[in-house]
Short mmCIF file of N, CA, C and O and ligand atoms in Angstrom, two decimals:
data_model
loop_
_atom_site.label_atom_id
_atom_site.label_comp_id
_atom_site.label_asym_id
_atom_site.label_seq_id
_atom_site.Cartn_x
_atom_site.Cartn_y
_atom_site.Cartn_z
N MET R 1 77.95 141.90 107.42
CA MET R 1 77.73 142.67 106.18
C MET R 1 77.49 141.71 105.02
O MET R 1 78.21 140.73 104.87
N GLN R 2 76.48 142.03 104.21
CA GLN R 2 76.21 141.19 103.04
C GLN R 2 77.34 141.33 102.02
O GLN R 2 77.95 142.38 101.89
N LYS R 3 77.58 140.26 101.28
CA LYS R 3 78.63 140.29 100.26
C LYS R 3 78.01 140.43 98.87
O LYS R 3 76.87 140.05 98.65
N ILE R 4 78.80 140.93 97.95
CA ILE R 4 78.38 141.01 96.55
C ILE R 4 78.40 139.59 95.96
O ILE R 4 79.31 138.81 96.24
N LEU R 5 77.36 139.27 95.17
CA LEU R 5 77.29 137.94 94.56
C LEU R 5 78.42 137.76 93.54
O LEU R 5 78.83 138.70 92.87
N ASN R 6 78.89 136.51 93.43
CA ASN R 6 79.93 136.22 92.45
C ASN R 6 79.40 135.49 91.22
O ASN R 6 80.02 135.53 90.17
N ASN R 7 78.28 134.81 91.39
CA ASN R 7 77.75 134.03 90.28
C ASN R 7 76.43 134.63 89.80
O ASN R 7 75.56 134.96 90.61
N TYR R 8 76.31 134.72 88.49
CA TYR R 8 75.09 135.26 87.90
C TYR R 8 73.92 134.31 88.15
O TYR R 8 74.02 133.11 87.91
N ASP R 9 72.82 134.86 88.65
CA ASP R 9 71.61 134.07 88.92
C ASP R 9 70.69 134.13 87.70
O ASP R 9 70.05 135.16 87.45
N LYS R 10 70.63 133.04 86.96
CA LYS R 10 69.84 133.02 85.71
C LYS R 10 68.34 133.14 85.97
O LYS R 10 67.56 133.32 85.03
N GLU R 11 67.94 133.00 87.22
CA GLU R 11 66.51 133.11 87.55
C GLU R 11 66.13 134.50 88.04
O GLU R 11 65.00 134.71 88.51
N ASN R 12 67.04 135.47 87.97
CA ASN R 12 66.65 136.82 88.41
C ASN R 12 65.60 137.38 87.44
O ASN R 12 65.49 136.96 86.29
N ILE R 13 64.84 138.33 87.95
CA ILE R 13 63.65 138.80 87.21
C ILE R 13 63.99 139.42 85.86
O ILE R 13 63.24 139.26 84.89
N PHE R 14 65.14 140.08 85.75
CA PHE R 14 65.49 140.69 84.47
C PHE R 14 65.94 139.63 83.46
O PHE R 14 65.71 139.78 82.25
N ALA R 15 66.55 138.56 83.94
CA ALA R 15 66.89 137.44 83.05
C ALA R 15 65.61 136.85 82.48
O ALA R 15 65.54 136.49 81.29
N LYS R 16 64.57 136.76 83.32
CA LYS R 16 63.29 136.22 82.85
C LYS R 16 62.64 137.16 81.83
O LYS R 16 62.04 136.70 80.86
N ILE R 17 62.78 138.45 82.05
CA ILE R 17 62.26 139.42 81.07
C ILE R 17 63.01 139.26 79.74
O ILE R 17 62.40 139.22 78.67
N LEU R 18 64.32 139.10 79.82
CA LEU R 18 65.11 138.94 78.58
C LEU R 18 64.73 137.67 77.83
O LEU R 18 64.77 137.64 76.60
N ARG R 19 64.33 136.63 78.57
CA ARG R 19 63.91 135.38 77.91
C ARG R 19 62.42 135.40 77.56
O ARG R 19 61.86 134.39 77.15
N SER R 20 61.77 136.55 77.77
CA SER R 20 60.33 136.72 77.52
C SER R 20 59.47 135.76 78.35
O SER R 20 58.36 135.41 77.94
N GLU R 21 59.98 135.35 79.49
CA GLU R 21 59.19 134.49 80.38
C GLU R 21 58.20 135.31 81.20
O GLU R 21 57.19 134.80 81.65
N ILE R 22 58.56 136.58 81.42
CA ILE R 22 57.60 137.51 82.01
C ILE R 22 57.60 138.79 81.16
O ILE R 22 58.61 139.11 80.52
N PRO R 23 56.45 139.47 81.13
CA PRO R 23 56.35 140.63 80.24
C PRO R 23 57.03 141.87 80.81
O PRO R 23 57.32 141.94 82.00
N CYS R 24 57.27 142.82 79.93
CA CYS R 24 57.73 144.14 80.37
C CYS R 24 57.10 145.17 79.46
O CYS R 24 56.59 144.84 78.39
N SER R 25 57.11 146.40 79.91
CA SER R 25 56.61 147.51 79.10
C SER R 25 57.81 148.09 78.34
O SER R 25 58.49 148.99 78.83
N LYS R 26 58.05 147.54 77.16
CA LYS R 26 59.27 147.85 76.43
C LYS R 26 59.29 149.28 75.88
O LYS R 26 58.31 149.75 75.33
N VAL R 27 60.43 149.92 76.01
CA VAL R 27 60.62 151.28 75.50
C VAL R 27 61.57 151.26 74.29
O VAL R 27 61.40 152.01 73.33
N TYR R 28 62.56 150.38 74.35
CA TYR R 28 63.59 150.35 73.30
C TYR R 28 64.33 149.01 73.39
O TYR R 28 64.50 148.46 74.47
N GLU R 29 64.78 148.54 72.22
CA GLU R 29 65.59 147.31 72.20
C GLU R 29 66.57 147.36 71.04
O GLU R 29 66.23 147.84 69.96
N ASP R 30 67.77 146.89 71.25
CA ASP R 30 68.70 146.69 70.14
C ASP R 30 69.54 145.45 70.43
O ASP R 30 69.20 144.66 71.33
N LYS R 31 70.63 145.29 69.68
CA LYS R 31 71.44 144.08 69.79
C LYS R 31 71.94 143.83 71.21
O LYS R 31 72.03 142.69 71.67
N TYR R 32 72.29 144.90 71.92
CA TYR R 32 72.96 144.72 73.21
C TYR R 32 72.12 145.07 74.44
O TYR R 32 72.52 144.76 75.56
N ALA R 33 71.01 145.76 74.24
CA ALA R 33 70.30 146.28 75.42
C ALA R 33 68.79 146.27 75.23
O ALA R 33 68.27 146.26 74.11
N LEU R 34 68.11 146.27 76.38
CA LEU R 34 66.65 146.38 76.42
C LEU R 34 66.32 147.46 77.44
O LEU R 34 66.93 147.53 78.51
N ALA R 35 65.35 148.31 77.09
CA ALA R 35 64.89 149.35 78.03
C ALA R 35 63.39 149.17 78.24
O ALA R 35 62.64 148.93 77.27
N PHE R 36 62.97 149.27 79.49
CA PHE R 36 61.54 149.09 79.80
C PHE R 36 61.18 149.95 81.01
O PHE R 36 62.05 150.35 81.79
N ASN R 37 59.88 150.21 81.15
CA ASN R 37 59.42 151.03 82.27
C ASN R 37 59.55 150.27 83.58
O ASN R 37 59.21 149.08 83.67
N ASP R 38 60.01 150.98 84.62
CA ASP R 38 60.09 150.40 85.95
C ASP R 38 58.67 150.13 86.46
O ASP R 38 57.77 150.96 86.30
N ILE R 39 58.49 148.99 87.08
CA ILE R 39 57.16 148.58 87.56
C ILE R 39 56.70 149.43 88.75
O ILE R 39 55.50 149.51 89.02
N ASN R 40 57.63 150.08 89.41
CA ASN R 40 57.31 150.90 90.59
C ASN R 40 57.99 152.27 90.43
O ASN R 40 58.97 152.58 91.11
N PRO R 41 57.44 153.08 89.50
CA PRO R 41 58.16 154.31 89.13
C PRO R 41 58.33 155.29 90.27
O PRO R 41 57.42 155.52 91.06
N GLN R 42 59.53 155.88 90.33
CA GLN R 42 59.86 156.86 91.39
C GLN R 42 59.81 158.29 90.86
O GLN R 42 60.11 159.24 91.59
N SER R 43 59.47 158.45 89.58
CA SER R 43 59.31 159.78 88.97
C SER R 43 58.38 159.58 87.77
O SER R 43 58.04 158.43 87.42
N GLU R 44 57.97 160.69 87.15
CA GLU R 44 57.04 160.59 86.01
C GLU R 44 57.54 159.60 84.98
O GLU R 44 56.79 158.81 84.44
N ILE R 45 58.82 159.71 84.70
CA ILE R 45 59.46 158.76 83.77
C ILE R 45 60.52 158.01 84.56
O ILE R 45 61.37 158.61 85.21
N HIS R 46 60.41 156.70 84.54
CA HIS R 46 61.39 155.86 85.25
C HIS R 46 61.58 154.60 84.39
O HIS R 46 60.72 153.73 84.34
N ILE R 47 62.71 154.59 83.73
CA ILE R 47 63.01 153.51 82.78
C ILE R 47 64.26 152.79 83.25
O ILE R 47 65.19 153.39 83.79
N LEU R 48 64.27 151.49 83.02
CA LEU R 48 65.45 150.68 83.31
C LEU R 48 66.09 150.27 81.99
O LEU R 48 65.38 149.85 81.07
N VAL R 49 67.39 150.42 81.91
CA VAL R 49 68.12 149.93 80.73
C VAL R 49 69.02 148.80 81.20
O VAL R 49 69.78 148.96 82.17
N ILE R 50 68.90 147.66 80.53
CA ILE R 50 69.70 146.50 80.93
C ILE R 50 70.46 145.94 79.72
O ILE R 50 69.94 145.95 78.61
N PRO R 51 71.68 145.45 79.96
CA PRO R 51 72.38 144.78 78.86
C PRO R 51 71.78 143.39 78.66
O PRO R 51 71.21 142.81 79.59
N LYS R 52 71.90 142.88 77.44
CA LYS R 52 71.39 141.52 77.19
C LYS R 52 72.33 140.44 77.72
O LYS R 52 71.92 139.32 77.95
N GLY R 53 73.59 140.79 77.91
CA GLY R 53 74.55 139.83 78.46
C GLY R 53 74.33 139.63 79.95
O GLY R 53 73.67 140.42 80.62
N GLU R 54 74.92 138.54 80.46
CA GLU R 54 74.72 138.17 81.88
C GLU R 54 75.76 138.86 82.76
O GLU R 54 76.85 138.33 83.01
N TYR R 55 75.42 140.05 83.24
CA TYR R 55 76.31 140.80 84.13
C TYR R 55 75.55 141.12 85.41
O TYR R 55 74.43 141.64 85.37
N ILE R 56 76.17 140.83 86.54
CA ILE R 56 75.50 140.97 87.84
C ILE R 56 75.29 142.44 88.21
O ILE R 56 74.27 142.81 88.77
N SER R 57 76.29 143.24 87.90
CA SER R 57 76.30 144.59 88.44
C SER R 57 77.22 145.47 87.60
O SER R 57 77.84 144.99 86.63
N PHE R 58 77.35 146.71 88.02
CA PHE R 58 78.24 147.63 87.29
C PHE R 58 79.68 147.12 87.26
O PHE R 58 80.34 147.15 86.23
N ASN R 59 80.16 146.64 88.41
CA ASN R 59 81.54 146.09 88.43
C ASN R 59 81.70 145.00 87.39
O ASN R 59 82.67 144.99 86.63
N ASP R 60 80.75 144.07 87.40
CA ASP R 60 80.82 142.91 86.52
C ASP R 60 80.79 143.36 85.05
O ASP R 60 81.57 142.87 84.22
N PHE R 61 79.88 144.28 84.75
CA PHE R 61 79.75 144.79 83.39
C PHE R 61 81.05 145.48 82.97
O PHE R 61 81.59 145.23 81.88
N SER R 62 81.57 146.34 83.83
CA SER R 62 82.80 147.08 83.52
C SER R 62 83.97 146.13 83.31
O SER R 62 84.82 146.33 82.44
N ASP R 63 84.03 145.09 84.14
CA ASP R 63 85.16 144.16 84.08
C ASP R 63 85.09 143.21 82.88
O ASP R 63 86.12 142.85 82.31
N LYS R 64 83.85 142.78 82.53
CA LYS R 64 83.75 141.65 81.59
C LYS R 64 83.17 141.98 80.22
O LYS R 64 83.41 141.24 79.26
N ALA R 65 82.39 143.03 80.10
CA ALA R 65 81.77 143.32 78.81
C ALA R 65 82.81 143.86 77.84
O ALA R 65 83.81 144.46 78.25
N SER R 66 82.56 143.64 76.56
CA SER R 66 83.48 144.16 75.52
C SER R 66 83.31 145.68 75.42
O SER R 66 82.28 146.24 75.82
N SER R 67 84.32 146.31 74.84
CA SER R 67 84.25 147.76 74.63
C SER R 67 83.04 148.11 73.79
O SER R 67 82.37 149.13 74.02
N GLU R 68 82.75 147.27 72.81
CA GLU R 68 81.60 147.52 71.93
C GLU R 68 80.29 147.50 72.73
O GLU R 68 79.42 148.36 72.56
N GLU R 69 80.17 146.50 73.61
CA GLU R 69 78.95 146.41 74.44
C GLU R 69 78.81 147.62 75.36
O GLU R 69 77.73 148.18 75.52
N ILE R 70 79.93 147.99 75.98
CA ILE R 70 79.89 149.10 76.94
C ILE R 70 79.56 150.40 76.21
O ILE R 70 78.69 151.16 76.63
N ASN R 71 80.22 150.60 75.10
CA ASN R 71 79.98 151.82 74.32
C ASN R 71 78.52 151.88 73.87
O ASN R 71 77.82 152.88 74.05
N SER R 72 78.05 150.78 73.30
CA SER R 72 76.68 150.73 72.79
C SER R 72 75.67 150.93 73.92
O SER R 72 74.68 151.65 73.77
N PHE R 73 75.95 150.30 75.08
CA PHE R 73 75.01 150.38 76.20
C PHE R 73 74.80 151.83 76.64
O PHE R 73 73.68 152.30 76.80
N PHE R 74 75.90 152.55 76.82
CA PHE R 74 75.75 153.93 77.32
C PHE R 74 75.20 154.87 76.25
O PHE R 74 74.48 155.82 76.57
N LYS R 75 75.47 154.58 74.98
CA LYS R 75 74.82 155.34 73.90
C LYS R 75 73.31 155.08 73.95
O LYS R 75 72.51 155.98 73.66
N THR R 76 72.94 153.86 74.28
CA THR R 76 71.52 153.51 74.37
C THR R 76 70.84 154.29 75.49
O THR R 76 69.72 154.78 75.32
N VAL R 77 71.50 154.41 76.62
CA VAL R 77 70.92 155.17 77.74
C VAL R 77 70.60 156.59 77.26
O VAL R 77 69.50 157.10 77.47
N ARG R 78 71.53 157.19 76.57
CA ARG R 78 71.34 158.54 76.07
C ARG R 78 70.21 158.59 75.03
O ARG R 78 69.36 159.49 75.02
N LYS R 79 70.20 157.59 74.14
CA LYS R 79 69.18 157.51 73.08
C LYS R 79 67.78 157.39 73.68
O LYS R 79 66.83 158.01 73.22
N VAL R 80 67.65 156.58 74.72
CA VAL R 80 66.35 156.39 75.37
C VAL R 80 65.88 157.69 76.02
O VAL R 80 64.70 158.06 75.90
N ALA R 81 66.79 158.40 76.66
CA ALA R 81 66.42 159.69 77.28
C ALA R 81 65.88 160.64 76.22
O ALA R 81 64.89 161.35 76.44
N LYS R 82 66.50 160.61 75.05
CA LYS R 82 66.02 161.47 73.96
C LYS R 82 64.67 160.97 73.46
O LYS R 82 63.74 161.76 73.25
N GLN R 83 64.56 159.67 73.29
CA GLN R 83 63.31 159.08 72.76
C GLN R 83 62.10 159.46 73.61
O GLN R 83 61.02 159.72 73.10
N VAL R 84 62.29 159.49 74.93
CA VAL R 84 61.14 159.80 75.81
C VAL R 84 61.05 161.29 76.14
O VAL R 84 60.20 161.69 76.94
N GLY R 85 61.91 162.09 75.52
CA GLY R 85 61.75 163.55 75.58
C GLY R 85 62.25 164.23 76.83
O GLY R 85 61.77 165.30 77.19
N ILE R 86 63.24 163.64 77.51
CA ILE R 86 63.74 164.28 78.73
C ILE R 86 65.21 164.69 78.62
O ILE R 86 65.83 165.07 79.60
N ASP R 87 65.75 164.60 77.42
CA ASP R 87 67.19 164.89 77.31
C ASP R 87 67.50 166.36 77.44
O ASP R 87 68.63 166.72 77.78
N THR R 88 66.52 167.25 77.24
CA THR R 88 66.80 168.67 77.47
C THR R 88 66.23 169.15 78.80
O THR R 88 66.80 170.03 79.44
N SER R 89 65.12 168.57 79.26
CA SER R 89 64.56 168.99 80.56
C SER R 89 65.43 168.48 81.71
O SER R 89 65.43 169.05 82.80
N GLY R 90 66.14 167.41 81.47
CA GLY R 90 67.05 166.87 82.48
C GLY R 90 66.58 165.53 83.02
O GLY R 90 65.39 165.21 83.01
N TYR R 91 67.52 164.77 83.48
CA TYR R 91 67.21 163.44 84.03
C TYR R 91 68.38 162.99 84.89
O TYR R 91 69.45 163.60 84.90
N ARG R 92 68.14 161.94 85.64
CA ARG R 92 69.18 161.37 86.51
C ARG R 92 69.39 159.92 86.12
O ARG R 92 68.41 159.20 85.88
N ILE R 93 70.64 159.50 86.05
CA ILE R 93 70.90 158.07 85.83
C ILE R 93 71.56 157.53 87.09
O ILE R 93 72.44 158.16 87.68
N ILE R 94 71.06 156.36 87.51
CA ILE R 94 71.53 155.73 88.75
C ILE R 94 71.77 154.26 88.46
O ILE R 94 70.99 153.62 87.76
N SER R 95 72.85 153.74 89.01
CA SER R 95 73.03 152.29 89.00
C SER R 95 73.45 151.84 90.38
O SER R 95 74.49 152.28 90.89
N ASN R 96 72.64 151.02 91.00
CA ASN R 96 72.97 150.50 92.32
C ASN R 96 73.87 149.29 92.19
O ASN R 96 73.60 148.39 91.39
N HIS R 97 74.94 149.30 92.96
CA HIS R 97 75.89 148.19 92.92
C HIS R 97 76.08 147.61 94.32
O HIS R 97 76.65 148.29 95.19
N GLY R 98 75.61 146.40 94.51
CA GLY R 98 75.89 145.70 95.75
C GLY R 98 75.03 146.11 96.94
O GLY R 98 74.16 146.97 96.85
N PRO R 99 75.27 145.44 98.08
CA PRO R 99 74.39 145.55 99.26
C PRO R 99 74.19 146.97 99.80
O PRO R 99 73.06 147.36 100.07
N ASP R 100 75.23 147.76 99.96
CA ASP R 100 75.06 149.09 100.54
C ASP R 100 74.18 149.99 99.66
O ASP R 100 73.57 150.95 100.15
N SER R 101 74.13 149.69 98.39
CA SER R 101 73.33 150.51 97.46
C SER R 101 71.87 150.07 97.44
O SER R 101 71.04 150.71 96.81
N HIS R 102 71.58 148.92 98.08
CA HIS R 102 70.24 148.31 98.02
C HIS R 102 69.92 147.79 96.63
O HIS R 102 68.76 147.81 96.22
N GLN R 103 70.92 147.34 95.89
CA GLN R 103 70.63 146.70 94.60
C GLN R 103 69.73 145.50 94.87
O GLN R 103 70.08 144.61 95.65
N GLU R 104 68.56 145.50 94.22
CA GLU R 104 67.59 144.41 94.44
C GLU R 104 67.71 143.32 93.40
O GLU R 104 67.52 142.15 93.70
N VAL R 105 67.93 143.73 92.16
CA VAL R 105 67.95 142.75 91.08
C VAL R 105 69.39 142.55 90.61
O VAL R 105 70.04 143.52 90.17
N PRO R 106 69.91 141.32 90.72
CA PRO R 106 71.32 141.09 90.41
C PRO R 106 71.60 140.90 88.92
O PRO R 106 72.22 139.92 88.50
N HIS R 107 71.08 141.84 88.14
CA HIS R 107 71.43 141.94 86.71
C HIS R 107 71.68 143.43 86.49
O HIS R 107 70.77 144.24 86.75
N PHE R 108 72.88 143.77 86.01
CA PHE R 108 73.24 145.19 85.87
C PHE R 108 72.13 145.98 85.18
O PHE R 108 71.60 145.57 84.16
N HIS R 109 71.81 147.14 85.76
CA HIS R 109 70.81 148.02 85.13
C HIS R 109 71.08 149.46 85.50
O HIS R 109 71.62 149.76 86.56
N VAL R 110 70.66 150.33 84.59
CA VAL R 110 70.73 151.77 84.84
C VAL R 110 69.29 152.28 84.91
O VAL R 110 68.47 151.97 84.05
N HIS R 111 69.01 153.03 85.97
CA HIS R 111 67.71 153.70 86.09
C HIS R 111 67.82 155.05 85.37
O HIS R 111 68.79 155.78 85.60
N ILE R 112 66.85 155.38 84.56
CA ILE R 112 66.73 156.74 84.01
C ILE R 112 65.49 157.36 84.64
O ILE R 112 64.38 156.84 84.49
N LEU R 113 65.71 158.44 85.38
CA LEU R 113 64.60 159.10 86.10
C LEU R 113 64.44 160.52 85.58
O LEU R 113 65.42 161.25 85.42
N GLY R 114 63.21 160.92 85.34
CA GLY R 114 62.99 162.29 84.87
C GLY R 114 61.51 162.55 84.68
O GLY R 114 60.65 161.82 85.17
N GLY R 115 61.23 163.65 83.97
CA GLY R 115 59.84 164.02 83.70
C GLY R 115 59.26 164.97 84.72
O GLY R 115 58.16 165.48 84.55
N ASN R 116 60.01 165.17 85.81
CA ASN R 116 59.61 166.15 86.84
C ASN R 116 60.88 166.48 87.64
O ASN R 116 61.87 165.72 87.58
N PRO R 117 60.86 167.62 88.39
CA PRO R 117 62.04 167.92 89.21
C PRO R 117 62.28 166.79 90.22
O PRO R 117 61.34 166.33 90.86
N LEU R 118 63.53 166.40 90.35
CA LEU R 118 63.83 165.18 91.12
C LEU R 118 64.28 165.44 92.56
O LEU R 118 64.40 164.50 93.34
N GLY R 119 64.56 166.68 92.91
CA GLY R 119 65.00 166.92 94.28
C GLY R 119 66.46 166.55 94.46
O GLY R 119 67.18 166.29 93.50
N THR R 120 66.87 166.50 95.71
CA THR R 120 68.28 166.24 95.99
C THR R 120 68.63 164.79 95.69
O THR R 120 67.75 163.93 95.63
N LEU R 121 69.90 164.56 95.55
CA LEU R 121 70.35 163.23 95.11
C LEU R 121 69.97 162.12 96.08
O LEU R 121 69.43 161.10 95.69
N LEU R 122 70.24 162.33 97.35
CA LEU R 122 70.04 161.27 98.34
C LEU R 122 69.49 161.86 99.62
O LEU R 122 69.77 163.01 99.95
N VAL R 123 68.74 161.06 100.35
CA VAL R 123 68.41 161.43 101.72
C VAL R 123 69.63 161.00 102.54
O VAL R 123 70.01 159.82 102.52
N LYS R 124 70.26 161.96 103.22
CA LYS R 124 71.52 161.67 103.92
C LYS R 124 71.33 160.53 104.93
O LYS R 124 70.38 160.56 105.72
N GLY R 125 72.20 159.55 104.82
CA GLY R 125 72.14 158.42 105.76
C GLY R 125 70.89 157.59 105.60
O GLY R 125 70.51 156.86 106.50
N GLY R 126 70.26 157.70 104.41
CA GLY R 126 68.99 157.00 104.16
C GLY R 126 69.11 155.50 104.42
O GLY R 126 70.11 154.89 104.10
N LYS R 127 68.07 154.92 104.98
CA LYS R 127 68.08 153.49 105.28
C LYS R 127 67.20 152.77 104.27
O LYS R 127 66.19 153.27 103.88
P1 AMP H 1 67.59 148.10 92.08
O1 AMP H 1 67.17 148.34 93.50
O2 AMP H 1 68.55 149.14 91.58
O3 AMP H 1 68.09 146.69 91.87
O4 AMP H 1 66.30 148.32 91.20
C1 AMP H 1 65.46 147.29 90.77
C2 AMP H 1 64.28 147.94 90.10
O5 AMP H 1 63.60 146.96 89.36
C3 AMP H 1 63.26 148.55 91.07
O6 AMP H 1 63.12 149.95 90.77
C4 AMP H 1 61.97 147.78 90.77
O7 AMP H 1 60.82 148.57 90.83
C5 AMP H 1 62.23 147.26 89.36
N1 AMP H 1 61.52 146.05 88.98
C6 AMP H 1 61.43 144.90 89.67
N2 AMP H 1 60.72 143.99 88.97
C7 AMP H 1 60.35 144.59 87.82
C8 AMP H 1 59.59 144.18 86.68
N3 AMP H 1 59.08 142.96 86.59
N4 AMP H 1 59.41 145.06 85.68
C9 AMP H 1 59.92 146.31 85.77
N5 AMP H 1 60.66 146.76 86.81
C10 AMP H 1 60.86 145.91 87.82
#
């Protein structure tokens, strides 16, 4: 079984986006967070919200970020949903943590999915 990483990888793709080494389609930015369109959208609207701090995953963010960062981050998720006009039609927020979740990028992020009916939460036993 794969293990969860313990050390933040400064070369992960979202770290490069934060350093402006690679571009992104920016939706929103403030002191603590950046939101941009997912490069491989799974719904009409698919946005990623990432903290600017170096956190590997949800566990890491929850354990190490300040209350101010955590509070601001989740307010931002809500703000972005409103900004793109899906806060009343509905949306799904997902954060993959670790190997079983298929987390691909080891920088904490929340997916905001919406803009069309999303179907059931998971394909049971999905691989
Ligand atoms: P996860 O599997 O939760 O780690 O999700 C990683 C997400 O990052 C996937 O939905 C990818 O499509 C997305 N992604 C990877 N590289 C980029 C990029 N350069 N710009 C925007 N989204 C990306």
